[in-house]
Amino acid sequence: MVAVRRATAPLLLAGALLLTGCSGDVPAAPAPPPSPSSSFSSSSAPVTTPTSASSSPSPSAPPVAAKVVVLDPGHNGGNAAHPAEINRLVPSGRGQTKPCNTTGTATNAGYPEHAFTFDVARRIGEALAAKGIRVVYTRQNDTGVGPCVDRRAAIGNEANADAVVSIHADGSTAAGANGFHVAYSSPPLNAAQGAPSLRLAQTLRDTMRSGGFSVSNYIGGGGLSARSDLGGLNLSTRPAALVECGNMRNPAEAARMTSAEGRQSYASAIAAAIEAYLAG
């Protein structure tokens, strides 16, 4: 998650910050002996959805077919056990540096943001792949470490993505804090961060709002948040936005995020927004 604190399966079918971090990050636990499955190198390689005959573009395919979308699930399940790795400083744009990543937040009952974002991203990816859209993920599983914020941005740039969407959830402890918001880089540092990223953010906002999700009552304005401090957005050369799906410390939103049905509702709205953006 990212807001307020300003402070990120095996091969899938198809965060202080990811594209930032989230408020209320969980303190890192003492590091256990390292294992191959949680190394930086094993978690920083992008994964692309395999192409199947049923999802291959055809002459009658919709205009979104053959587009490339990078999905960036915030944080990672192994981050808390590797504080030295995730706390090392990396470039975050605008001449600044920030820690590589953070642990993310959690509901009051302990359901972690990294698990929520990974599951929602996978559901989004499956929906997009079924429409013939090529999906690339910034991390392969929910047990690794990182990747760092600068590497996450690089994955989108290297994929020449038509859209990069980072998935997070917030952890504000402010009384009554609830609702989603969509962050975008401002002021823009390149053409992609200008009108294209703003249109992506607005489409995500509009589609989620029409899908029954309430906009944030504690950060941003009207469901949008212009940010200059989020590394993944600052370093992107492709249209990019970060969705804080809601506040994990809010009981009602926590209940929705914890249920499979609730996670599917987030995924369906975000997938529909991405499709609308690509077709626009």
PDB file of C-alpha atoms in Angstrom:
ATOM      1  CA  MET A   1       0.000   0.000   0.000  1.00  0.00           C
ATOM      2  CA  VAL A   2       1.212   3.461  -0.283  1.00  0.00           C
ATOM      3  CA  ALA A   3      -0.943   6.248   0.934  1.00  0.00           C
ATOM      4  CA  VAL A   4      -0.640   8.303   4.026  1.00  0.00           C
ATOM      5  CA  ARG A   5       2.793   7.226   5.011  1.00  0.00           C
ATOM      6  CA  ARG A   6       4.133   8.076   1.645  1.00  0.00           C
ATOM      7  CA  ALA A   7       5.513   7.342   4.538  1.00  0.00           C
ATOM      8  CA  THR A   8       5.436  -3.876  -3.638  1.00  0.00           C
ATOM      9  CA  ALA A   9       2.687 -19.407  -8.100  1.00  0.00           C
ATOM     10  CA  PRO A  10       5.242 -20.592  -9.410  1.00  0.00           C
ATOM     11  CA  LEU A  11       5.026 -19.427 -12.957  1.00  0.00           C
ATOM     12  CA  LEU A  12       1.665 -17.770 -13.348  1.00  0.00           C
ATOM     13  CA  LEU A  13      -0.746 -18.348 -16.088  1.00  0.00           C
ATOM     14  CA  ALA A  14      -1.464 -15.747 -17.759  1.00  0.00           C
ATOM     15  CA  GLY A  15       6.852  -1.661  -0.987  1.00  0.00           C
ATOM     16  CA  ALA A  16       8.295   2.131   2.175  1.00  0.00           C
ATOM     17  CA  LEU A  17       6.988   1.655  -1.626  1.00  0.00           C
ATOM     18  CA  LEU A  18       6.630  -0.380  -4.748  1.00  0.00           C
ATOM     19  CA  LEU A  19       5.726   2.010  -6.962  1.00  0.00           C
ATOM     20  CA  THR A  20       5.729   3.148  -3.400  1.00  0.00           C
ATOM     21  CA  GLY A  21       4.916   1.859  -0.025  1.00  0.00           C
ATOM     22  CA  CYS A  22       1.858   1.747   2.162  1.00  0.00           C
ATOM     23  CA  SER A  23       1.059   3.293   5.476  1.00  0.00           C
ATOM     24  CA  GLY A  24       1.237   1.125   8.519  1.00  0.00           C
ATOM     25  CA  ASP A  25       3.984  -1.165   7.197  1.00  0.00           C
ATOM     26  CA  VAL A  26       4.559  -4.219   9.341  1.00  0.00           C
ATOM     27  CA  PRO A  27       7.966  -4.223  11.085  1.00  0.00           C
ATOM     28  CA  ALA A  28      10.482  -6.612   9.574  1.00  0.00           C
ATOM     29  CA  ALA A  29      10.995  -9.830  11.526  1.00  0.00           C
ATOM     30  CA  PRO A  30      14.472 -11.251  12.328  1.00  0.00           C
ATOM     31  CA  ALA A  31      15.937 -12.815   9.219  1.00  0.00           C
ATOM     32  CA  PRO A  32      16.051 -16.644   9.060  1.00  0.00           C
ATOM     33  CA  PRO A  33      18.790 -18.509   7.168  1.00  0.00           C
ATOM     34  CA  PRO A  34      18.518 -17.515   3.480  1.00  0.00           C
ATOM     35  CA  SER A  35      17.010 -19.982   1.054  1.00  0.00           C
ATOM     36  CA  PRO A  36      17.196 -20.124  -2.739  1.00  0.00           C
ATOM     37  CA  SER A  37      13.459 -19.555  -3.055  1.00  0.00           C
ATOM     38  CA  SER A  38      13.643 -16.139  -1.406  1.00  0.00           C
ATOM     39  CA  SER A  39      16.638 -14.609  -3.150  1.00  0.00           C
ATOM     40  CA  PHE A  40      16.451 -11.307  -4.994  1.00  0.00           C
ATOM     41  CA  SER A  41      17.343 -12.916  -8.301  1.00  0.00           C
ATOM     42  CA  SER A  42      14.547 -15.456  -8.099  1.00  0.00           C
ATOM     43  CA  SER A  43      11.882 -12.847  -7.428  1.00  0.00           C
ATOM     44  CA  SER A  44      12.917 -10.025  -9.728  1.00  0.00           C
ATOM     45  CA  ALA A  45      12.347 -11.672 -13.104  1.00  0.00           C
ATOM     46  CA  PRO A  46       9.087 -10.804 -14.835  1.00  0.00           C
ATOM     47  CA  VAL A  47       6.629 -13.532 -15.711  1.00  0.00           C
ATOM     48  CA  THR A  48       4.470 -13.428 -18.803  1.00  0.00           C
ATOM     49  CA  THR A  49       1.173 -15.203 -19.299  1.00  0.00           C
ATOM     50  CA  PRO A  50       1.518 -18.095 -21.729  1.00  0.00           C
ATOM     51  CA  THR A  51      -0.378 -17.706 -24.980  1.00  0.00           C
ATOM     52  CA  SER A  52      -3.027 -20.267 -25.735  1.00  0.00           C
ATOM     53  CA  ALA A  53      -4.949 -20.911 -28.895  1.00  0.00           C
ATOM     54  CA  SER A  54      -8.115 -19.685 -27.245  1.00  0.00           C
ATOM     55  CA  SER A  55      -6.575 -16.318 -26.423  1.00  0.00           C
ATOM     56  CA  SER A  56      -4.575 -15.748 -29.608  1.00  0.00           C
ATOM     57  CA  PRO A  57      -5.478 -12.599 -31.513  1.00  0.00           C
ATOM     58  CA  SER A  58      -7.590 -13.119 -34.623  1.00  0.00           C
ATOM     59  CA  PRO A  59      -8.886 -10.817 -37.364  1.00  0.00           C
ATOM     60  CA  SER A  60     -12.093 -10.428 -35.352  1.00  0.00           C
ATOM     61  CA  ALA A  61     -10.374  -9.867 -32.008  1.00  0.00           C
ATOM     62  CA  PRO A  62     -11.174  -6.664 -30.093  1.00  0.00           C
ATOM     63  CA  PRO A  63      -8.739  -3.741 -30.359  1.00  0.00           C
ATOM     64  CA  VAL A  64      -7.251  -4.533 -26.936  1.00  0.00           C
ATOM     65  CA  ALA A  65      -5.820  -7.835 -28.261  1.00  0.00           C
ATOM     66  CA  ALA A  66      -2.030  -7.966 -28.595  1.00  0.00           C
ATOM     67  CA  LYS A  67      -1.646  -5.164 -26.063  1.00  0.00           C
ATOM     68  CA  VAL A  68       0.828  -5.577 -23.200  1.00  0.00           C
ATOM     69  CA  VAL A  69      -0.115  -4.940 -19.570  1.00  0.00           C
ATOM     70  CA  VAL A  70       2.307  -5.108 -16.644  1.00  0.00           C
ATOM     71  CA  LEU A  71       0.721  -5.931 -13.286  1.00  0.00           C
ATOM     72  CA  ASP A  72       2.716  -5.050 -10.202  1.00  0.00           C
ATOM     73  CA  PRO A  73       1.470  -6.697  -6.965  1.00  0.00           C
ATOM     74  CA  GLY A  74       2.801  -4.626  -4.080  1.00  0.00           C
ATOM     75  CA  HIS A  75       5.447  -5.965  -1.684  1.00  0.00           C
ATOM     76  CA  ASN A  76       6.313  -9.705  -1.323  1.00  0.00           C
ATOM     77  CA  GLY A  77       5.913 -12.439   1.264  1.00  0.00           C
ATOM     78  CA  GLY A  78       9.630 -12.826   1.993  1.00  0.00           C
ATOM     79  CA  ASN A  79      10.376  -9.146   2.573  1.00  0.00           C
ATOM     80  CA  ALA A  80       9.977  -9.166   6.354  1.00  0.00           C
ATOM     81  CA  ALA A  81      12.612 -11.875   6.752  1.00  0.00           C
ATOM     82  CA  HIS A  82      15.211  -9.953   4.731  1.00  0.00           C
ATOM     83  CA  PRO A  83      15.390  -6.423   6.213  1.00  0.00           C
ATOM     84  CA  ALA A  84      18.900  -5.696   4.947  1.00  0.00           C
ATOM     85  CA  GLU A  85      17.868  -6.385   1.368  1.00  0.00           C
ATOM     86  CA  ILE A  86      14.637  -4.427   1.338  1.00  0.00           C
ATOM     87  CA  ASN A  87      16.067  -1.485   3.282  1.00  0.00           C
ATOM     88  CA  ARG A  88      18.975  -0.823   0.923  1.00  0.00           C
ATOM     89  CA  LEU A  89      18.583   2.442  -0.949  1.00  0.00           C
ATOM     90  CA  VAL A  90      17.759   2.502  -4.657  1.00  0.00           C
ATOM     91  CA  PRO A  91      16.917   5.312  -7.097  1.00  0.00           C
ATOM     92  CA  SER A  92      13.329   6.533  -6.771  1.00  0.00           C
ATOM     93  CA  GLY A  93      13.317   9.301  -9.380  1.00  0.00           C
ATOM     94  CA  ARG A  94      13.558  13.090  -9.174  1.00  0.00           C
ATOM     95  CA  GLY A  95      17.120  12.723  -7.884  1.00  0.00           C
ATOM     96  CA  GLN A  96      15.983  10.882  -4.755  1.00  0.00           C
ATOM     97  CA  THR A  97      16.564   7.442  -3.239  1.00  0.00           C
ATOM     98  CA  LYS A  98      14.334   5.248  -1.096  1.00  0.00           C
ATOM     99  CA  PRO A  99      14.456   1.773   0.451  1.00  0.00           C
ATOM    100  CA  CYS A 100      14.224  -1.024  -2.095  1.00  0.00           C
ATOM    101  CA  ASN A 101      10.804  -2.183  -0.848  1.00  0.00           C
ATOM    102  CA  THR A 102       8.722  -2.595   2.313  1.00  0.00           C
ATOM    103  CA  THR A 103       6.762  -5.325   4.036  1.00  0.00           C
ATOM    104  CA  GLY A 104       3.405  -3.701   3.401  1.00  0.00           C
ATOM    105  CA  THR A 105       0.549  -3.481   5.865  1.00  0.00           C
ATOM    106  CA  ALA A 106      -2.095  -5.950   7.080  1.00  0.00           C
ATOM    107  CA  THR A 107      -5.620  -6.117   8.456  1.00  0.00           C
ATOM    108  CA  ASN A 108      -6.034  -5.952  12.230  1.00  0.00           C
ATOM    109  CA  ALA A 109      -6.513  -9.729  12.115  1.00  0.00           C
ATOM    110  CA  GLY A 110      -3.184 -10.206  10.345  1.00  0.00           C
ATOM    111  CA  TYR A 111      -4.128 -10.799   6.683  1.00  0.00           C
ATOM    112  CA  PRO A 112      -1.138  -9.295   4.826  1.00  0.00           C
ATOM    113  CA  GLU A 113      -1.190  -6.800   2.015  1.00  0.00           C
ATOM    114  CA  HIS A 114       1.325  -8.803  -0.015  1.00  0.00           C
ATOM    115  CA  ALA A 115      -1.051 -11.780  -0.130  1.00  0.00           C
ATOM    116  CA  PHE A 116      -3.991  -9.562  -1.075  1.00  0.00           C
ATOM    117  CA  THR A 117      -2.131  -7.819  -3.903  1.00  0.00           C
ATOM    118  CA  PHE A 118      -0.726 -11.051  -5.312  1.00  0.00           C
ATOM    119  CA  ASP A 119      -4.121 -12.744  -5.423  1.00  0.00           C
ATOM    120  CA  VAL A 120      -5.894  -9.728  -6.934  1.00  0.00           C
ATOM    121  CA  ALA A 121      -3.171  -9.282  -9.575  1.00  0.00           C
ATOM    122  CA  ARG A 122      -3.421 -12.933 -10.569  1.00  0.00           C
ATOM    123  CA  ARG A 123      -7.191 -12.633 -10.951  1.00  0.00           C
ATOM    124  CA  ILE A 124      -6.805  -9.489 -13.055  1.00  0.00           C
ATOM    125  CA  GLY A 125      -4.195 -11.181 -15.222  1.00  0.00           C
ATOM    126  CA  GLU A 126      -6.373 -14.193 -15.886  1.00  0.00           C
ATOM    127  CA  ALA A 127      -9.242 -11.957 -16.998  1.00  0.00           C
ATOM    128  CA  LEU A 128      -7.011  -9.925 -19.316  1.00  0.00           C
ATOM    129  CA  ALA A 129      -5.272 -12.970 -20.791  1.00  0.00           C
ATOM    130  CA  ALA A 130      -8.663 -14.442 -21.667  1.00  0.00           C
ATOM    131  CA  LYS A 131      -9.175 -11.360 -23.867  1.00  0.00           C
ATOM    132  CA  GLY A 132      -5.910 -11.924 -25.737  1.00  0.00           C
ATOM    133  CA  ILE A 133      -3.945  -9.329 -23.776  1.00  0.00           C
ATOM    134  CA  ARG A 134      -0.331 -10.183 -22.958  1.00  0.00           C
ATOM    135  CA  VAL A 135       0.201  -9.919 -19.199  1.00  0.00           C
ATOM    136  CA  VAL A 136       3.576  -9.520 -17.469  1.00  0.00           C
ATOM    137  CA  TYR A 137       3.940  -9.700 -13.675  1.00  0.00           C
ATOM    138  CA  THR A 138       6.682  -7.992 -11.697  1.00  0.00           C
ATOM    139  CA  ARG A 139       6.970 -10.918  -9.289  1.00  0.00           C
ATOM    140  CA  GLN A 140       6.475 -14.647  -9.737  1.00  0.00           C
ATOM    141  CA  ASN A 141       5.232 -15.709  -6.318  1.00  0.00           C
ATOM    142  CA  ASP A 142       4.351 -14.508  -2.836  1.00  0.00           C
ATOM    143  CA  THR A 143       7.316 -16.031  -1.040  1.00  0.00           C
ATOM    144  CA  GLY A 144      10.234 -14.109  -2.559  1.00  0.00           C
ATOM    145  CA  VAL A 145      11.981 -10.831  -1.765  1.00  0.00           C
ATOM    146  CA  GLY A 146      11.408  -7.617  -3.688  1.00  0.00           C
ATOM    147  CA  PRO A 147      11.965  -6.810  -6.448  1.00  0.00           C
ATOM    148  CA  CYS A 148      13.069  -3.291  -5.669  1.00  0.00           C
ATOM    149  CA  VAL A 149      10.975  -0.342  -6.758  1.00  0.00           C
ATOM    150  CA  ASP A 150      13.405   0.642  -9.517  1.00  0.00           C
ATOM    151  CA  ARG A 151      13.404  -2.883 -10.927  1.00  0.00           C
ATOM    152  CA  ARG A 152       9.613  -3.007 -10.903  1.00  0.00           C
ATOM    153  CA  ALA A 153       9.509   0.160 -12.988  1.00  0.00           C
ATOM    154  CA  ALA A 154      12.160  -1.243 -15.334  1.00  0.00           C
ATOM    155  CA  ILE A 155      10.052  -4.357 -15.989  1.00  0.00           C
ATOM    156  CA  GLY A 156       7.249  -2.191 -17.341  1.00  0.00           C
ATOM    157  CA  ASN A 157       9.657  -0.119 -19.405  1.00  0.00           C
ATOM    158  CA  GLU A 158      11.399  -3.152 -20.873  1.00  0.00           C
ATOM    159  CA  ALA A 159       8.080  -4.773 -21.775  1.00  0.00           C
ATOM    160  CA  ASN A 160       7.090  -1.601 -23.658  1.00  0.00           C
ATOM    161  CA  ALA A 161       3.825  -1.889 -21.731  1.00  0.00           C
ATOM    162  CA  ASP A 162       0.690  -0.202 -22.949  1.00  0.00           C
ATOM    163  CA  ALA A 163      -0.313   0.131 -19.297  1.00  0.00           C
ATOM    164  CA  VAL A 164       1.362  -0.542 -15.944  1.00  0.00           C
ATOM    165  CA  VAL A 165      -0.923  -0.968 -12.942  1.00  0.00           C
ATOM    166  CA  SER A 166       0.416  -1.405  -9.423  1.00  0.00           C
ATOM    167  CA  ILE A 167      -1.893  -3.043  -6.882  1.00  0.00           C
ATOM    168  CA  HIS A 168      -1.776  -2.023  -3.206  1.00  0.00           C
ATOM    169  CA  ALA A 169      -3.930  -1.625  -0.108  1.00  0.00           C
ATOM    170  CA  ASP A 170      -3.487   1.049   2.526  1.00  0.00           C
ATOM    171  CA  GLY A 171      -3.101   0.796   6.286  1.00  0.00           C
ATOM    172  CA  SER A 172      -4.268   4.124   7.662  1.00  0.00           C
ATOM    173  CA  THR A 173      -5.127   4.222  11.357  1.00  0.00           C
ATOM    174  CA  ALA A 174      -6.996   7.531  11.034  1.00  0.00           C
ATOM    175  CA  ALA A 175     -10.485   7.318  12.497  1.00  0.00           C
ATOM    176  CA  GLY A 176     -13.029   6.378   9.846  1.00  0.00           C
ATOM    177  CA  ALA A 177     -10.468   6.231   7.022  1.00  0.00           C
ATOM    178  CA  ASN A 178     -11.844   4.229   4.118  1.00  0.00           C
ATOM    179  CA  GLY A 179     -12.116   4.096   0.343  1.00  0.00           C
ATOM    180  CA  PHE A 180      -9.810   3.612  -2.644  1.00  0.00           C
ATOM    181  CA  HIS A 181      -7.645   6.091  -4.495  1.00  0.00           C
ATOM    182  CA  VAL A 182      -5.492   5.983  -7.618  1.00  0.00           C
ATOM    183  CA  ALA A 183      -2.051   7.618  -7.639  1.00  0.00           C
ATOM    184  CA  TYR A 184      -0.217   8.964 -10.686  1.00  0.00           C
ATOM    185  CA  SER A 185       3.090  10.772 -11.172  1.00  0.00           C
ATOM    186  CA  SER A 186       2.840  14.566 -10.952  1.00  0.00           C
ATOM    187  CA  PRO A 187       4.354  16.736 -12.167  1.00  0.00           C
ATOM    188  CA  PRO A 188       5.103  14.383 -15.083  1.00  0.00           C
ATOM    189  CA  LEU A 189       8.712  13.634 -15.953  1.00  0.00           C
ATOM    190  CA  ASN A 190       8.036  12.407 -19.493  1.00  0.00           C
ATOM    191  CA  ALA A 191       5.237  12.248 -22.045  1.00  0.00           C
ATOM    192  CA  ALA A 192       3.897   8.899 -20.810  1.00  0.00           C
ATOM    193  CA  GLN A 193       3.497  10.304 -17.299  1.00  0.00           C
ATOM    194  CA  GLY A 194       1.393  13.145 -18.670  1.00  0.00           C
ATOM    195  CA  ALA A 195      -1.935  12.659 -20.425  1.00  0.00           C
ATOM    196  CA  PRO A 196      -1.680   8.836 -20.843  1.00  0.00           C
ATOM    197  CA  SER A 197      -1.044   8.160 -17.155  1.00  0.00           C
ATOM    198  CA  LEU A 198      -3.694  10.633 -16.070  1.00  0.00           C
ATOM    199  CA  ARG A 199      -6.229   8.990 -18.391  1.00  0.00           C
ATOM    200  CA  LEU A 200      -5.286   5.562 -17.016  1.00  0.00           C
ATOM    201  CA  ALA A 201      -5.737   6.826 -13.443  1.00  0.00           C
ATOM    202  CA  GLN A 202      -9.069   8.453 -14.255  1.00  0.00           C
ATOM    203  CA  THR A 203     -10.338   5.323 -16.019  1.00  0.00           C
ATOM    204  CA  LEU A 204      -9.406   3.179 -13.037  1.00  0.00           C
ATOM    205  CA  ARG A 205     -11.112   5.663 -10.702  1.00  0.00           C
ATOM    206  CA  ASP A 206     -14.268   5.933 -12.777  1.00  0.00           C
ATOM    207  CA  THR A 207     -14.641   2.191 -13.322  1.00  0.00           C
ATOM    208  CA  MET A 208     -14.073   1.314  -9.674  1.00  0.00           C
ATOM    209  CA  ARG A 209     -16.497   3.993  -8.541  1.00  0.00           C
ATOM    210  CA  SER A 210     -19.171   2.792 -10.968  1.00  0.00           C
ATOM    211  CA  GLY A 211     -18.504  -0.724  -9.686  1.00  0.00           C
ATOM    212  CA  GLY A 212     -19.626   0.239  -6.196  1.00  0.00           C
ATOM    213  CA  PHE A 213     -16.331   1.153  -4.532  1.00  0.00           C
ATOM    214  CA  SER A 214     -16.200   4.381  -2.525  1.00  0.00           C
ATOM    215  CA  VAL A 215     -13.430   6.895  -3.134  1.00  0.00           C
ATOM    216  CA  SER A 216     -11.046   7.672  -0.297  1.00  0.00           C
ATOM    217  CA  ASN A 217     -12.221  10.076   2.381  1.00  0.00           C
ATOM    218  CA  TYR A 218      -8.731  10.674   3.811  1.00  0.00           C
ATOM    219  CA  ILE A 219      -6.247  11.124   0.953  1.00  0.00           C
ATOM    220  CA  GLY A 220      -6.303  12.660  -2.495  1.00  0.00           C
ATOM    221  CA  GLY A 221      -9.387  14.204  -4.010  1.00  0.00           C
ATOM    222  CA  GLY A 222     -12.243  12.482  -5.809  1.00  0.00           C
ATOM    223  CA  GLY A 223     -10.375   9.177  -5.829  1.00  0.00           C
ATOM    224  CA  LEU A 224      -7.205  10.574  -7.450  1.00  0.00           C
ATOM    225  CA  SER A 225      -3.874  11.385  -5.823  1.00  0.00           C
ATOM    226  CA  ALA A 226      -1.128  13.293  -7.682  1.00  0.00           C
ATOM    227  CA  ARG A 227       2.217  12.115  -6.290  1.00  0.00           C
ATOM    228  CA  SER A 228       5.858  13.057  -6.820  1.00  0.00           C
ATOM    229  CA  ASP A 229       7.334  10.668  -4.236  1.00  0.00           C
ATOM    230  CA  LEU A 230       6.495   7.211  -5.605  1.00  0.00           C
ATOM    231  CA  GLY A 231       9.518   5.594  -7.196  1.00  0.00           C
ATOM    232  CA  GLY A 232       7.759   3.138  -9.470  1.00  0.00           C
ATOM    233  CA  LEU A 233       5.688   5.932 -10.983  1.00  0.00           C
ATOM    234  CA  ASN A 234       8.590   8.402 -11.204  1.00  0.00           C
ATOM    235  CA  LEU A 235      10.809   5.903 -13.024  1.00  0.00           C
ATOM    236  CA  SER A 236       8.196   4.687 -15.487  1.00  0.00           C
ATOM    237  CA  THR A 237       8.445   5.615 -19.160  1.00  0.00           C
ATOM    238  CA  ARG A 238       5.099   3.904 -19.839  1.00  0.00           C
ATOM    239  CA  PRO A 239       1.557   4.924 -18.798  1.00  0.00           C
ATOM    240  CA  ALA A 240       1.391   3.917 -15.126  1.00  0.00           C
ATOM    241  CA  ALA A 241      -0.896   4.228 -12.119  1.00  0.00           C
ATOM    242  CA  LEU A 242      -1.054   2.780  -8.621  1.00  0.00           C
ATOM    243  CA  VAL A 243      -4.336   1.614  -7.101  1.00  0.00           C
ATOM    244  CA  GLU A 244      -4.733   1.665  -3.329  1.00  0.00           C
ATOM    245  CA  CYS A 245      -7.777  -0.612  -3.256  1.00  0.00           C
ATOM    246  CA  GLY A 246      -8.900   0.446   0.203  1.00  0.00           C
ATOM    247  CA  ASN A 247      -7.878   0.653   3.836  1.00  0.00           C
ATOM    248  CA  MET A 248      -7.019  -2.713   5.399  1.00  0.00           C
ATOM    249  CA  ARG A 249      -7.527  -1.251   8.900  1.00  0.00           C
ATOM    250  CA  ASN A 250     -11.149  -0.415   8.150  1.00  0.00           C
ATOM    251  CA  PRO A 251     -13.330  -3.348   9.312  1.00  0.00           C
ATOM    252  CA  ALA A 252     -15.689  -3.326   6.332  1.00  0.00           C
ATOM    253  CA  GLU A 253     -12.920  -3.046   3.756  1.00  0.00           C
ATOM    254  CA  ALA A 254     -10.809  -5.611   5.586  1.00  0.00           C
ATOM    255  CA  ALA A 255     -13.697  -8.080   5.396  1.00  0.00           C
ATOM    256  CA  ARG A 256     -13.996  -7.541   1.660  1.00  0.00           C
ATOM    257  CA  MET A 257     -10.256  -7.914   1.081  1.00  0.00           C
ATOM    258  CA  THR A 258     -10.055 -11.059   3.174  1.00  0.00           C
ATOM    259  CA  SER A 259     -12.764 -12.903   1.233  1.00  0.00           C
ATOM    260  CA  ALA A 260     -12.206 -14.545  -2.151  1.00  0.00           C
ATOM    261  CA  GLU A 261     -15.440 -12.979  -3.386  1.00  0.00           C
ATOM    262  CA  GLY A 262     -14.265  -9.548  -2.319  1.00  0.00           C
ATOM    263  CA  ARG A 263     -10.886  -9.933  -3.995  1.00  0.00           C
ATOM    264  CA  GLN A 264     -12.642 -11.014  -7.161  1.00  0.00           C
ATOM    265  CA  SER A 265     -14.766  -7.866  -7.060  1.00  0.00           C
ATOM    266  CA  TYR A 266     -11.639  -5.703  -6.924  1.00  0.00           C
ATOM    267  CA  ALA A 267     -10.034  -7.700  -9.728  1.00  0.00           C
ATOM    268  CA  SER A 268     -13.087  -7.519 -11.975  1.00  0.00           C
ATOM    269  CA  ALA A 269     -13.337  -3.740 -11.627  1.00  0.00           C
ATOM    270  CA  ILE A 270      -9.626  -3.167 -12.256  1.00  0.00           C
ATOM    271  CA  ALA A 271      -9.552  -5.557 -15.221  1.00  0.00           C
ATOM    272  CA  ALA A 272     -12.561  -3.780 -16.749  1.00  0.00           C
ATOM    273  CA  ALA A 273     -10.838  -0.430 -16.283  1.00  0.00           C
ATOM    274  CA  ILE A 274      -7.659  -1.648 -17.973  1.00  0.00           C
ATOM    275  CA  GLU A 275      -9.656  -3.011 -20.906  1.00  0.00           C
ATOM    276  CA  ALA A 276     -11.509   0.296 -21.237  1.00  0.00           C
ATOM    277  CA  TYR A 277      -8.232   2.217 -21.164  1.00  0.00           C
ATOM    278  CA  LEU A 278      -6.632   0.010 -23.822  1.00  0.00           C
ATOM    279  CA  ALA A 279      -9.661   0.320 -26.082  1.00  0.00           C
ATOM    280  CA  GLY A 280      -9.867   4.085 -25.659  1.00  0.00           C
TER     281      GLY A 280
END
